[in-house]
Coordinates of C-alpha atoms in Angstrom, one line a residue:
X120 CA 0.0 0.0 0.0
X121 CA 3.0 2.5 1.4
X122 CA 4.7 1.7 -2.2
X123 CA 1.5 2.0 -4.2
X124 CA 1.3 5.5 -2.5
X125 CA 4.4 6.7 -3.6
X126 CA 4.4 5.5 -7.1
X127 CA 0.9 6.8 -7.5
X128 CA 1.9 10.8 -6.2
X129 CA 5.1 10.5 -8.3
X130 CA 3.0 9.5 -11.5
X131 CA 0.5 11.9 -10.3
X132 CA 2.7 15.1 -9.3
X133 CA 4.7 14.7 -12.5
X134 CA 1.7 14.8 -14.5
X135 CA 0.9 17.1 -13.1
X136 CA 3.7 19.5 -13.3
X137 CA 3.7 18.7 -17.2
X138 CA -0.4 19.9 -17.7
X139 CA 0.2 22.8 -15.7
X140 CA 3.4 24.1 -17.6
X141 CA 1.2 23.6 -20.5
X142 CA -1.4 25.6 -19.4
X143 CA 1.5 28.4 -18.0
X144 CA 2.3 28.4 -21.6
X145 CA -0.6 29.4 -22.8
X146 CA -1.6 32.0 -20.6
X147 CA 2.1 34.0 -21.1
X148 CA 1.7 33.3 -24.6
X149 CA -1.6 35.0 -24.7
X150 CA 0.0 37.9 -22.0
X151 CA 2.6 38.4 -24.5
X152 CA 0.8 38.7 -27.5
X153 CA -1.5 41.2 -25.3
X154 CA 1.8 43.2 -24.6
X155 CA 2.6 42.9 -28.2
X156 CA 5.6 41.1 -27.4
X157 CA 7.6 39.9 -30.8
X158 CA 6.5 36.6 -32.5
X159 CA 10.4 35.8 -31.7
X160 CA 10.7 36.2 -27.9
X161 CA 7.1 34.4 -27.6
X162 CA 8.5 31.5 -29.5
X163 CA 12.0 31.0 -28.4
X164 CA 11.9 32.9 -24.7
X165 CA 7.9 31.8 -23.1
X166 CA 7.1 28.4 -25.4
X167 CA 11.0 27.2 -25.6
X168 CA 11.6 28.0 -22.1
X169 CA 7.7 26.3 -21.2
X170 CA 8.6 23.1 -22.2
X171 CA 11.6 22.8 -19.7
X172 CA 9.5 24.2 -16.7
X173 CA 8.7 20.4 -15.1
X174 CA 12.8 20.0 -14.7
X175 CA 13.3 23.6 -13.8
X176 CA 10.5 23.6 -10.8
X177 CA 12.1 19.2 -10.0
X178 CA 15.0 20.8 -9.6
X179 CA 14.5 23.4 -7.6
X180 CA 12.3 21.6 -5.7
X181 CA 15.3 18.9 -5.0
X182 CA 17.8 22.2 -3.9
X183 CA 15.4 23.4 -1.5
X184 CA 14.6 20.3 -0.2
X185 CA 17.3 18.9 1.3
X186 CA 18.4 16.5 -1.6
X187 CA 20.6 18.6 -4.2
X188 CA 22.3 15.2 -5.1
X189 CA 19.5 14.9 -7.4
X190 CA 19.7 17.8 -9.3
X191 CA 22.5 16.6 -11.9
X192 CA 20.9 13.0 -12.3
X193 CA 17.6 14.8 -13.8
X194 CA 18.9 17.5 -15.4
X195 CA 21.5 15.4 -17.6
X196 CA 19.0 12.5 -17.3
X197 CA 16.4 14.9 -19.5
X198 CA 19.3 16.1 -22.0
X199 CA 19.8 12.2 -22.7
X200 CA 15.8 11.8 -22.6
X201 CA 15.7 15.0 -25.0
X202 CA 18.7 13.6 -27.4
X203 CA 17.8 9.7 -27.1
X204 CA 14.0 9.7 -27.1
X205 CA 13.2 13.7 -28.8
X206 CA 15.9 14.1 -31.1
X207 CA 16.3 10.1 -32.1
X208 CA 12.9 8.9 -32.8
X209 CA 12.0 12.7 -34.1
X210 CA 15.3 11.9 -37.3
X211 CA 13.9 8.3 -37.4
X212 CA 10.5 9.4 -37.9
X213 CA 11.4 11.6 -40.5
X214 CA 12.7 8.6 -42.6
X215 CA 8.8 7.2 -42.5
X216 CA 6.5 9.7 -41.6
X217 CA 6.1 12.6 -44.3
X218 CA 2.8 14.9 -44.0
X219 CA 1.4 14.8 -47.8
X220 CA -0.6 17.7 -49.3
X221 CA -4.1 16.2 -48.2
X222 CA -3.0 16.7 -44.5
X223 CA -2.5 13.2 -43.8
X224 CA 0.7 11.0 -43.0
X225 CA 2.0 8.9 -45.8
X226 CA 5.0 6.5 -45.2
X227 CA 7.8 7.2 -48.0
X228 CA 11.3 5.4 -48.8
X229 CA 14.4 6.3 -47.4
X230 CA 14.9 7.8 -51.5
X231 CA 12.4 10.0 -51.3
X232 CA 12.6 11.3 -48.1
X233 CA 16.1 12.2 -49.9
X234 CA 14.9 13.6 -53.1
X235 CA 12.6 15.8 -51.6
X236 CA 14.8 17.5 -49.2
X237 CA 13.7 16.2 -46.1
X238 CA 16.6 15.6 -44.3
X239 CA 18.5 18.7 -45.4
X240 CA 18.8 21.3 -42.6
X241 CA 21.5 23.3 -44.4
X242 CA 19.9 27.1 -43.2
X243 CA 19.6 26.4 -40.1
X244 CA 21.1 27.8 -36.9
X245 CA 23.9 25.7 -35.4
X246 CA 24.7 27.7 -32.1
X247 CA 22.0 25.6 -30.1
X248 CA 24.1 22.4 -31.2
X249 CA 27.4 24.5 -30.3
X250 CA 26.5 25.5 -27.0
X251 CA 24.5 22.7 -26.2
X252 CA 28.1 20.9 -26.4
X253 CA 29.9 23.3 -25.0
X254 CA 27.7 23.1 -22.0
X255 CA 28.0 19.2 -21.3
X256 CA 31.9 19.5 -21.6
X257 CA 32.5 22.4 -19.4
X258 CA 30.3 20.3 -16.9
X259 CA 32.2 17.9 -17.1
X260 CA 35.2 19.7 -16.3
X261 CA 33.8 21.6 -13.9
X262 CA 32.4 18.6 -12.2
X263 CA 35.7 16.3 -11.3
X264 CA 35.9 17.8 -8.0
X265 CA 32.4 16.3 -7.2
X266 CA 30.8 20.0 -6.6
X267 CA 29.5 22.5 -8.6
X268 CA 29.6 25.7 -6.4
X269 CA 28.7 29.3 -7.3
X270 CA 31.8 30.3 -9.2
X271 CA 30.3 27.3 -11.3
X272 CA 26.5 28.6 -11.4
X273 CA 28.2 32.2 -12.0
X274 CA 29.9 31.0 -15.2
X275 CA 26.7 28.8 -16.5
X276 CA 24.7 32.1 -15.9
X277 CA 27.2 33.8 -18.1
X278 CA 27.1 31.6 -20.8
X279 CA 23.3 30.9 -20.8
X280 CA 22.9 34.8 -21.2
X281 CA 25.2 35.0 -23.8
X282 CA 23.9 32.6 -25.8
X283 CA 20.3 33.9 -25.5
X284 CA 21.7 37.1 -26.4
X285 CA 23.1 35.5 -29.8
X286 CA 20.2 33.8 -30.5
X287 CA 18.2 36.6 -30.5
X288 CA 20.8 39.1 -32.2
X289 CA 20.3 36.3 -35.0
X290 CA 16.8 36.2 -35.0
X291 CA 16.3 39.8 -36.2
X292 CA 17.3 38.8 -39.5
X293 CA 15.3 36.0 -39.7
X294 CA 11.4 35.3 -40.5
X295 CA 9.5 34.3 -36.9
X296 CA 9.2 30.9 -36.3
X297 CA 5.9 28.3 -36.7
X298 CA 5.4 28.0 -32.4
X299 CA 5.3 24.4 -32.2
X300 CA 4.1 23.6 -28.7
X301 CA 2.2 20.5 -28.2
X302 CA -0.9 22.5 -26.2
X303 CA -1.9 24.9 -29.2
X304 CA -5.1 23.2 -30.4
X305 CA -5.2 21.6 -34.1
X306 CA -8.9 21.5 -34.0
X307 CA -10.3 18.8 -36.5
X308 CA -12.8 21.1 -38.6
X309 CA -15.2 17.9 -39.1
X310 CA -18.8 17.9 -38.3
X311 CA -18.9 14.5 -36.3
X312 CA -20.3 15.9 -32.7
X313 CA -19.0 12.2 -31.3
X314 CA -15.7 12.6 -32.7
X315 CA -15.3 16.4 -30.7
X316 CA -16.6 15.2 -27.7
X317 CA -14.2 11.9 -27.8
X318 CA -10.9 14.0 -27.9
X319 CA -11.8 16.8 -25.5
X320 CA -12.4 13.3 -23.4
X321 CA -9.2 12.2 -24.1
X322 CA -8.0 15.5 -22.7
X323 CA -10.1 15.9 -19.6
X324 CA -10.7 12.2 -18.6
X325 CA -7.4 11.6 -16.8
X326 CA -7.6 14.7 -15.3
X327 CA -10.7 13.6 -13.4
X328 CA -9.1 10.6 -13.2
X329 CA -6.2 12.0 -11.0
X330 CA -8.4 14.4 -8.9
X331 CA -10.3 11.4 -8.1
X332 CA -7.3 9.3 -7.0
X333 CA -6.0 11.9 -5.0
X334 CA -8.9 12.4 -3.4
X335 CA -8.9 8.7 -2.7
X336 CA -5.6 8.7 -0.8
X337 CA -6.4 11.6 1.3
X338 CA -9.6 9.6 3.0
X339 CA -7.6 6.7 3.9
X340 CA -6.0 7.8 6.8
X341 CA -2.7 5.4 6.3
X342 CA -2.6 6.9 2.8
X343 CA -3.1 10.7 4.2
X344 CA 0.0 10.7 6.4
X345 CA 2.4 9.6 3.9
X346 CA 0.7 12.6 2.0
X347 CA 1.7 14.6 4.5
X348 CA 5.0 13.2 5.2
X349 CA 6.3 13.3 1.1
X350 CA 4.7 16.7 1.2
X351 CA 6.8 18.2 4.1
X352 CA 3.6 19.7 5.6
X353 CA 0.3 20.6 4.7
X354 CA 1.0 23.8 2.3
X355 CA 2.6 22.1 -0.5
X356 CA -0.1 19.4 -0.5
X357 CA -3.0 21.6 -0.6
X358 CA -1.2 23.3 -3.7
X359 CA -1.1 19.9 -4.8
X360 CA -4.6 19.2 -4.9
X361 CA -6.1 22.6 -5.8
X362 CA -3.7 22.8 -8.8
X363 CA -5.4 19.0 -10.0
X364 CA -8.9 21.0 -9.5
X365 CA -7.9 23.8 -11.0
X366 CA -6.5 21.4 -14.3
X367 CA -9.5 20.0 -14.9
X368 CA -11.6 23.9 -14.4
X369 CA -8.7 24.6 -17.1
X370 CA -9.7 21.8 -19.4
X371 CA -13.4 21.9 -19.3
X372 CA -13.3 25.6 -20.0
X373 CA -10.6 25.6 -22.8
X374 CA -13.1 22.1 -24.5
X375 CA -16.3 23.2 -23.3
X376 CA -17.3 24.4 -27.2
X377 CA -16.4 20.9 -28.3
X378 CA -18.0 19.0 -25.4
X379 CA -21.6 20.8 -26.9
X380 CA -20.0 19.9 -30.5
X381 CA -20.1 23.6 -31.8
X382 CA -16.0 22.8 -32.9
X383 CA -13.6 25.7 -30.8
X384 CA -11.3 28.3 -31.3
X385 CA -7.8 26.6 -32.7
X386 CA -6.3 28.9 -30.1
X387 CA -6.8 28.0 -26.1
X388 CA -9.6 29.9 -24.5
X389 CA -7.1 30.4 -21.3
X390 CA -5.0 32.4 -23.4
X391 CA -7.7 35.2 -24.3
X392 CA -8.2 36.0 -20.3
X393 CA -7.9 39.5 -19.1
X394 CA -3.8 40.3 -18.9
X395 CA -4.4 41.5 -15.0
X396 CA -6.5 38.0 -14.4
X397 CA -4.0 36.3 -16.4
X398 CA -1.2 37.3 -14.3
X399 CA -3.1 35.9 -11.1
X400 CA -3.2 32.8 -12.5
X401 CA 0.4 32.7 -13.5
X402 CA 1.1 33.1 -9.5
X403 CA -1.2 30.3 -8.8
X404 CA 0.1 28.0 -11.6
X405 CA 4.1 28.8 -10.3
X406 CA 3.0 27.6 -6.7
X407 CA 1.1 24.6 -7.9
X408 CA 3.9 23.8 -10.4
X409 CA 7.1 24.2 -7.6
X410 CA 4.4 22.5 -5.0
X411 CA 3.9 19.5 -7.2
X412 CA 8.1 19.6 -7.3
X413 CA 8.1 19.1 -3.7
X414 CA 6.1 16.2 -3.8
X415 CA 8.0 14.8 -7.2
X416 CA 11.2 14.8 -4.8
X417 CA 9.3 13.9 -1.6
X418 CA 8.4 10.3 -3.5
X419 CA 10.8 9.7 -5.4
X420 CA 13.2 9.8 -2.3
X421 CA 10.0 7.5 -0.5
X422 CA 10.1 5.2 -3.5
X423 CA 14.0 4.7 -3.7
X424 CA 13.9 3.6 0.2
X425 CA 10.8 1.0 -0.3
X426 CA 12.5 -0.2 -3.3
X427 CA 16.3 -0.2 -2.5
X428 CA 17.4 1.7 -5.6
X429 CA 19.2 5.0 -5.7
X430 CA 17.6 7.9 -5.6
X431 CA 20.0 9.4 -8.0
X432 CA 18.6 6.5 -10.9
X433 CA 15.5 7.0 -10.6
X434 CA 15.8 11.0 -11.2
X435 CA 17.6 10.3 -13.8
X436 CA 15.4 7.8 -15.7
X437 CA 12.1 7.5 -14.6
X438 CA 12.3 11.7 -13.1
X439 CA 13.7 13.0 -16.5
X440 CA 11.6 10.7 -18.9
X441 CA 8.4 12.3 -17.5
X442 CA 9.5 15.7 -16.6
X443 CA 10.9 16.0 -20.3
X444 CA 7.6 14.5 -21.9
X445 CA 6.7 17.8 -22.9
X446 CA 10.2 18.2 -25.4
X447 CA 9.7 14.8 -26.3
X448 CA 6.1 16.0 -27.5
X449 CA 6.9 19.1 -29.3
X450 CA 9.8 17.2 -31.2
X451 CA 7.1 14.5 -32.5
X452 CA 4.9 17.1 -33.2
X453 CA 7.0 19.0 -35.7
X454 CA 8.5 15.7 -37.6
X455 CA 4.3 15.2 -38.2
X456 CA 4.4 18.7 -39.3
X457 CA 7.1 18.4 -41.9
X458 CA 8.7 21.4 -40.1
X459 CA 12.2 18.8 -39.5
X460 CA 14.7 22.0 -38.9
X461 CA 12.6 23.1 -36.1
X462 CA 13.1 19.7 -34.7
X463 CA 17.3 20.5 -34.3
X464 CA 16.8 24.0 -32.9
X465 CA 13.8 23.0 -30.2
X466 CA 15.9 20.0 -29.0
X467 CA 19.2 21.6 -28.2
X468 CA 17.9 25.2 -27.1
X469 CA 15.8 23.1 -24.7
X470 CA 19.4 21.2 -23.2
X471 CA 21.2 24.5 -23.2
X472 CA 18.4 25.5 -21.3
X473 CA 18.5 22.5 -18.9
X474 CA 22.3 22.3 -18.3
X475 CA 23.2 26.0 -18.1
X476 CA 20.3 28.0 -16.7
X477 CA 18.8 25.3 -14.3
X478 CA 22.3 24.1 -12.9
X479 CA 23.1 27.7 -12.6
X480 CA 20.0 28.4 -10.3
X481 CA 20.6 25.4 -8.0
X482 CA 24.2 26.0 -7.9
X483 CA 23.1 29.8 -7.1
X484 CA 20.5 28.4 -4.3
X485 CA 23.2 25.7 -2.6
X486 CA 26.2 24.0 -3.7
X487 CA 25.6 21.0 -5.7
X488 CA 27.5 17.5 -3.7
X489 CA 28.0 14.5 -5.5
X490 CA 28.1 15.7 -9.3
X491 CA 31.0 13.1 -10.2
X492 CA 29.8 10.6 -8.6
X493 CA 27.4 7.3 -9.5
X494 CA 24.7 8.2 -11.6
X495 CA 25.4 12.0 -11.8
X496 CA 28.8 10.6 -13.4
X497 CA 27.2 8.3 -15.5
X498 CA 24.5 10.6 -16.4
X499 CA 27.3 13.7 -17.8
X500 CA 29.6 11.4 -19.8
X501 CA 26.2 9.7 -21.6
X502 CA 25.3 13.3 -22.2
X503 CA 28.4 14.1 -23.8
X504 CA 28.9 10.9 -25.6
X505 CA 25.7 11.5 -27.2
X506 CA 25.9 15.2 -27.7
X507 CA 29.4 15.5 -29.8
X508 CA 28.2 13.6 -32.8
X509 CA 25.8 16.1 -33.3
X510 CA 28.5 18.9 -34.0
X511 CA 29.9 16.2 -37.1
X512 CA 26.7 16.2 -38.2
X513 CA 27.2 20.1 -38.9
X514 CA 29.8 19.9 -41.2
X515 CA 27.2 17.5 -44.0
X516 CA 24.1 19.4 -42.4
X517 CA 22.3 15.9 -43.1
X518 CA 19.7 14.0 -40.5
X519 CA 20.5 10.3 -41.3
X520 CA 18.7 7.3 -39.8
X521 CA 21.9 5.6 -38.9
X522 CA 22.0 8.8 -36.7
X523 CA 18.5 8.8 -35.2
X524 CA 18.9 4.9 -34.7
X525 CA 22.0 5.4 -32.8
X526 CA 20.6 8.1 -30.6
X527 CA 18.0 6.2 -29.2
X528 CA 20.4 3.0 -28.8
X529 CA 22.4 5.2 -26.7
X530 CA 19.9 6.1 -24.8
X531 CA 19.0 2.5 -24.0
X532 CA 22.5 1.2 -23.4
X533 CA 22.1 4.7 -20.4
X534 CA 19.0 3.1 -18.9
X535 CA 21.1 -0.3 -18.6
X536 CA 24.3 1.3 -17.1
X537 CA 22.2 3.4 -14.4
X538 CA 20.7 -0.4 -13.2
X539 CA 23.3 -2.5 -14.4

């Protein structure tokens, strides 16, 4: 029952911390456009930076919580998630999954995917790969002394604001980018009222599935005080279960037209609230999402005791496969949209991202113990073993399969070293 628990409030918080960012996205995309703030900024600075909240708030969450020895296993644990899982299956995908004119997905030959350009990414912006590279060594350099201290988290600061500095210098001469976030609606424009009302289901079901369970394991009184205990104290959980309630208020609202079957805006109907409401509910979302990062460390360190396996692992494989879902998503997303060069600049802003701004906070909050050591080791080198490549693969500016295939062998043979 005691392990039950656990698993179920670190499925549960993770999920949640990956719907709410989600729904954060959408409201600062919509306070942005309000603002009339650039197509660029929107794109690379609120949606880029969205899809790395779950590891940001994790992490955070682990330095304030009195286990900072997780905060290397997850964040390299998610760059090897992103390059294995995003980046691997999104090259492989490209070799079999080509969007035709008529909008659907037609499966093509390795030849064609050639003669029609599809794997050509000649135009498009390398820095991500470069400093995404440059970030994995220098941690690993930084990192033999088995601490990374503020001097560390000043230089990573550094670095991360110069980078976002050239990206956007770059961008001015450049056309805005499609935003290709997993939450902005591609509403089917059929008429079949059972077909609307089964996907905003899909959407809201486990939802109200979650709230439900949740509300399960508070009655049982066995079930409550573990709550309490993974929680560290009552705030946090409360933040916990409002945030599910207000997840599924969220959903309803943003599906409501296509629960009646009257179809719905293609953009989300939390993103055209009131800029002074919406900034409300970006507080409220922030406390749920760094709540539900408590909790994410407060069972995960549970589950690691019940089951005998270090805590480190499990952040870095189980932790950084679900807090990354949401780049895993997005990369999909844009192979299925034919939009493949988006696929190299989403993937590597997101781990320059991961491994210089979030190390750089929770070196700034406490010094980081144990980063050259056990899975945190294991977790850097796999990060740079599978991030190099990718700079020969600048020089041809070609995706090939052997590539993708490789990438997400890698990240297998990383799953079997962390238990092994």
């Amino acid at each position: 029952m005691i392990v039950a628990t656990h698993v179920g409030l670190l499925v549960l918080s993770v999920y949640l911390i990956v719907k709410s960012s989600d729904s954060l996205v959408d409201l600062a995309s919509g306070i942005g456009r309000k603002a009339k703030l650039s197509d660029y900024f929107i794109g690379s600075f609120i949606v880029g930076i969205g899809t790395s909240l779950p590891e940001l708030f994790t992490s955070v969450a682990a330095a304030n919580s009195g286990s900072p020895e997780l905060v290397s296993p997850n964040i390299f644990g998610t760059v090897i998630a992103n390059l294995g899982l995003g980046f691997g299956l999104g090259v492989l995908a490209l070799f079999f999954f080509v969007r035709a004119e008529d909008g659907r997905l037609r499966v093509f030959t390795r030849a064609h995917a050639f003669s029609n350009g599809y794997l050509n990414f000649g135009d498009t912006n390398a820095s991500p790969v470069i400093f995404a590279s440059l970030s994995v060594l220098l941690t690993l350099v930084l990192c033999l002394d088995n601490k990374f201290g503020r001097l560390d988290a000043v230089l990573f600061a550094v670095l991360y604001i110069t980078f976002m500095g050239w990206q956007f210098y770059q961008s001015r001469s450049q056309q805005p980018a499609e935003i290709p976030h997993p939450t902005s609606k591609e509403i089917s424009h059929t008429r079949s009222k059972q077909s609307l009302f089964a996907k905003a289901l899909r959407v809201i079901l486990p939802t109200g599935i979650a709230l439900l369970f949740a509300g399960v394991l508070f009655i049982i009184p066995d079930a409550r005080q573990e709550l309490f205990e993974v929680a560290t104290g009552g705030f946090a959980l409360y933040c916990f279960m409002g945030g599910l309630l207000l997840l599924l208020i969220f959903q309803i609202w943003d599906y409501l037209p296509e629960l009646r079957g009257t179809g719905g805006p293609e953009s989300s109907n939390v993103a055209n609230v009131p800029i002074l409401m919406g900034i409300l509910l970006l507080g409220l979302i922030i406390a749920v999402l760094y709540s539900s990062g408590v909790i994410v460390v407060g069972s995960l360190v549970k589950l690691s005791e019940d089951l005998g396996i270090n805590s480190g692992a499990l952040a870095a494989s189980a932790l950084a496969i679900g807090t990354s879902l949401p780049d895993i998503v997005v990369a999909l997303n844009v192979t299925r949209r034919g939009r493949h060069k988006l696929l190299v600049g989403h993937i590597f802003q997101s781990n320059v991202f991961d491994a210089l701004l979030i190390m750089a906070v929770c070196g700034f909050i406490i010094p980081l113990p144990d980063v050259a050591s056990g899975p945190s080791m294991i977790c850097i080198v796999a990060s740079v073993i599978l991030t190099l490549p990718m700079l020969w693969t600048l020089r041809s500016r070609k995706l090939t399969a052997l590539g993708g295939m490789g990438l997400f062998i890698g990240f297998l043979v990383f799953q079997f070293l962390l238990y092994g």
